[in-house]
Amino acid sequence: NRSSSITKVYIFSLGVKAMFRRTIILLLVVLLLCSGCGKVMEPPSVQEIEGTFEEFREEIQVVTDYLLSQEQSVSIYSSSQELPKDVAQAVKTLMRQAGCHSIHGNTAQAHFVLWTRFTDAGCGLMYSQAEAPDETLIYLTLWEPLSEPGWFYYVEDCNE
């Protein structure tokens, strides 16, 4: 009987140790996530977007040319959509390597969503043939020209 009591105490202590370890691991994960939350919640800077533009200029141009040549507005969420082969490859590269979330365009402009905060804000790179954006970006809060003519950094936020 004494042996069974010792076994129960031992098993109980193992359960407490395991629970304690899980709690510590969970707290560490929460702390790590929270330490980076400030950076994740803020859109990238103009310089970061300009750097992405420079690094992926060829792919961005291929997609932009395609969007501007279409008769209707186009939204691209995946390289598996029905697209010409060169455009699909450029989209694949932009989404996998540049972190592009989606791409939208019409006959006058193209915009590449490179950062999102849940569903309420977005930021990215835009080409526009006009000097001002059209109504596609409903919640536009910031619009700055990049060094390349016709290209802009933009931020949209439905909370502002």
Tab-separated table of C-alpha atoms in Angstrom:
chain	number	residue	atom	x	y	z
A	1	ASN	CA	0.000	0.000	0.000
A	2	ARG	CA	2.861	2.316	0.854
A	3	SER	CA	4.418	1.518	-2.559
A	4	SER	CA	1.208	2.562	-4.327
A	5	SER	CA	1.164	5.876	-2.385
A	6	ILE	CA	4.753	6.593	-3.390
A	7	THR	CA	3.920	5.779	-7.019
A	8	LYS	CA	0.909	8.150	-6.951
A	9	VAL	CA	3.023	10.954	-5.463
A	10	TYR	CA	5.756	10.342	-8.056
A	11	ILE	CA	3.259	10.365	-10.951
A	12	PHE	CA	1.655	13.520	-9.536
A	13	SER	CA	5.035	15.265	-9.320
A	14	LEU	CA	5.809	14.323	-12.927
A	15	GLY	CA	2.498	15.888	-13.987
A	16	VAL	CA	3.270	19.080	-12.073
A	17	LYS	CA	6.754	19.274	-13.636
A	18	ALA	CA	5.347	18.778	-17.139
A	19	MET	CA	2.670	21.402	-16.536
A	20	PHE	CA	5.309	23.801	-15.184
A	21	ARG	CA	7.499	23.245	-18.288
A	22	ARG	CA	4.564	23.863	-20.619
A	23	THR	CA	3.711	27.053	-18.754
A	24	ILE	CA	7.294	28.318	-18.986
A	25	ILE	CA	7.468	27.488	-22.715
A	26	LEU	CA	4.146	29.214	-23.339
A	27	LEU	CA	5.305	32.329	-21.476
A	28	LEU	CA	8.545	32.408	-23.475
A	29	VAL	CA	6.642	32.131	-26.742
A	30	VAL	CA	4.286	34.945	-25.710
A	31	LEU	CA	7.235	37.160	-24.695
A	32	LEU	CA	9.045	36.503	-27.978
A	33	LEU	CA	5.941	37.291	-30.006
A	34	CYS	CA	5.200	40.453	-28.056
A	35	SER	CA	8.762	41.718	-28.340
A	36	GLY	CA	8.392	41.794	-32.121
A	37	CYS	CA	4.788	43.013	-32.253
A	38	GLY	CA	5.660	46.689	-32.504
A	39	LYS	CA	7.700	46.152	-35.665
A	40	VAL	CA	5.153	43.790	-37.201
A	41	MET	CA	2.280	46.222	-36.606
A	42	GLU	CA	3.998	49.140	-38.374
A	43	PRO	CA	4.205	49.373	-42.173
A	44	PRO	CA	7.620	49.220	-43.825
A	45	SER	CA	9.352	52.516	-44.547
A	46	VAL	CA	9.599	54.216	-47.912
A	47	GLN	CA	13.237	53.079	-48.074
A	48	GLU	CA	12.281	49.432	-47.478
A	49	ILE	CA	9.658	49.555	-50.234
A	50	GLU	CA	12.125	51.287	-52.569
A	51	GLY	CA	14.631	48.505	-51.799
A	52	THR	CA	12.052	45.852	-52.668
A	53	PHE	CA	11.288	47.721	-55.888
A	54	GLU	CA	14.974	47.789	-56.851
A	55	GLU	CA	15.515	44.113	-55.970
A	56	PHE	CA	12.467	42.836	-57.868
A	57	ARG	CA	12.251	45.489	-60.588
A	58	GLU	CA	12.139	43.009	-63.482
A	59	GLU	CA	9.301	40.913	-62.004
A	60	ILE	CA	7.363	44.029	-60.976
A	61	GLN	CA	7.661	45.431	-64.501
A	62	VAL	CA	6.458	42.174	-66.118
A	63	VAL	CA	3.349	42.137	-63.903
A	64	THR	CA	2.725	45.871	-64.302
A	65	ASP	CA	2.882	45.645	-68.101
A	66	TYR	CA	0.392	42.770	-67.989
A	67	LEU	CA	-2.043	44.635	-65.711
A	68	LEU	CA	-1.933	47.845	-67.761
A	69	SER	CA	-2.687	45.883	-70.934
A	70	GLN	CA	-5.876	44.329	-69.535
A	71	GLU	CA	-9.274	45.756	-70.434
A	72	GLN	CA	-10.739	45.098	-66.976
A	73	SER	CA	-9.453	45.404	-63.435
A	74	VAL	CA	-7.422	42.398	-62.336
A	75	SER	CA	-6.619	41.093	-58.850
A	76	ILE	CA	-3.952	38.450	-58.383
A	77	TYR	CA	-3.772	36.427	-55.183
A	78	SER	CA	-1.771	33.437	-56.405
A	79	SER	CA	0.591	32.425	-59.199
A	80	SER	CA	-1.723	29.471	-59.866
A	81	GLN	CA	-4.346	31.808	-61.329
A	82	GLU	CA	-4.731	31.670	-65.088
A	83	LEU	CA	-1.932	33.976	-66.221
A	84	PRO	CA	0.605	34.002	-69.058
A	85	LYS	CA	3.649	31.912	-68.125
A	86	ASP	CA	6.083	34.844	-67.700
A	87	VAL	CA	3.564	36.749	-65.555
A	88	ALA	CA	2.831	33.660	-63.423
A	89	GLN	CA	6.570	33.170	-62.812
A	90	ALA	CA	7.012	36.843	-61.874
A	91	VAL	CA	4.012	36.659	-59.515
A	92	LYS	CA	5.404	33.499	-57.933
A	93	THR	CA	8.737	35.214	-57.278
A	94	LEU	CA	7.073	38.340	-55.880
A	95	MET	CA	4.841	36.365	-53.547
A	96	ARG	CA	7.479	33.927	-52.334
A	97	GLN	CA	10.568	36.107	-52.196
A	98	ALA	CA	9.348	39.702	-51.938
A	99	GLY	CA	6.507	38.902	-49.519
A	100	CYS	CA	3.829	40.290	-51.819
A	101	HIS	CA	0.321	39.504	-50.494
A	102	SER	CA	-1.693	40.475	-53.548
A	103	ILE	CA	-1.489	42.501	-56.739
A	104	HIS	CA	-4.211	44.661	-58.257
A	105	GLY	CA	-4.405	46.751	-61.383
A	106	ASN	CA	-6.305	48.269	-64.248
A	107	THR	CA	-5.456	50.189	-67.415
A	108	ALA	CA	-4.090	53.161	-65.452
A	109	GLN	CA	-2.333	51.733	-62.386
A	110	ALA	CA	-0.965	48.692	-60.606
A	111	HIS	CA	-0.423	48.191	-56.913
A	112	PHE	CA	1.498	45.529	-55.057
A	113	VAL	CA	0.439	44.894	-51.447
A	114	LEU	CA	3.700	44.166	-49.627
A	115	TRP	CA	2.481	44.460	-46.020
A	116	THR	CA	-0.845	44.042	-44.266
A	117	ARG	CA	-2.056	44.445	-40.720
A	118	PHE	CA	-4.857	41.930	-40.456
A	119	THR	CA	-7.580	43.270	-42.772
A	120	ASP	CA	-7.607	46.924	-41.766
A	121	ALA	CA	-4.366	48.300	-43.243
A	122	GLY	CA	-2.024	47.726	-46.135
A	123	CYS	CA	1.123	49.180	-47.603
A	124	GLY	CA	3.057	48.724	-50.771
A	125	LEU	CA	4.243	49.863	-54.113
A	126	MET	CA	2.122	51.475	-56.790
A	127	TYR	CA	2.561	52.493	-60.392
A	128	SER	CA	0.220	55.171	-61.653
A	129	GLN	CA	-0.009	56.890	-65.010
A	130	ALA	CA	-1.847	59.733	-63.260
A	131	GLU	CA	-0.335	62.109	-60.729
A	132	ALA	CA	-2.843	61.001	-58.102
A	133	PRO	CA	-4.315	57.609	-57.253
A	134	ASP	CA	-7.757	56.661	-58.493
A	135	GLU	CA	-10.580	55.352	-56.313
A	136	THR	CA	-9.121	51.813	-56.113
A	137	LEU	CA	-7.379	52.643	-52.851
A	138	ILE	CA	-10.371	53.742	-50.804
A	139	TYR	CA	-8.585	54.238	-47.473
A	140	LEU	CA	-5.403	55.870	-48.760
A	141	THR	CA	-3.619	57.706	-45.932
A	142	LEU	CA	-0.131	58.218	-47.390
A	143	TRP	CA	1.146	58.559	-50.955
A	144	GLU	CA	4.830	59.351	-51.616
A	145	PRO	CA	6.712	59.280	-54.916
A	146	LEU	CA	9.707	56.958	-55.228
A	147	SER	CA	12.880	57.856	-57.114
A	148	GLU	CA	11.555	56.152	-60.270
A	149	PRO	CA	8.957	58.359	-62.082
A	150	GLY	CA	5.413	56.988	-61.914
A	151	TRP	CA	6.134	54.777	-58.885
A	152	PHE	CA	4.817	55.484	-55.403
A	153	TYR	CA	4.892	54.221	-51.832
A	154	TYR	CA	1.404	54.048	-50.366
A	155	VAL	CA	-0.312	53.230	-47.080
A	156	GLU	CA	-4.026	52.619	-46.682
A	157	ASP	CA	-5.764	52.262	-43.334
A	158	CYS	CA	-9.526	51.974	-42.865
A	159	ASN	CA	-9.191	53.142	-39.234
A	160	GLU	CA	-7.995	56.608	-40.231
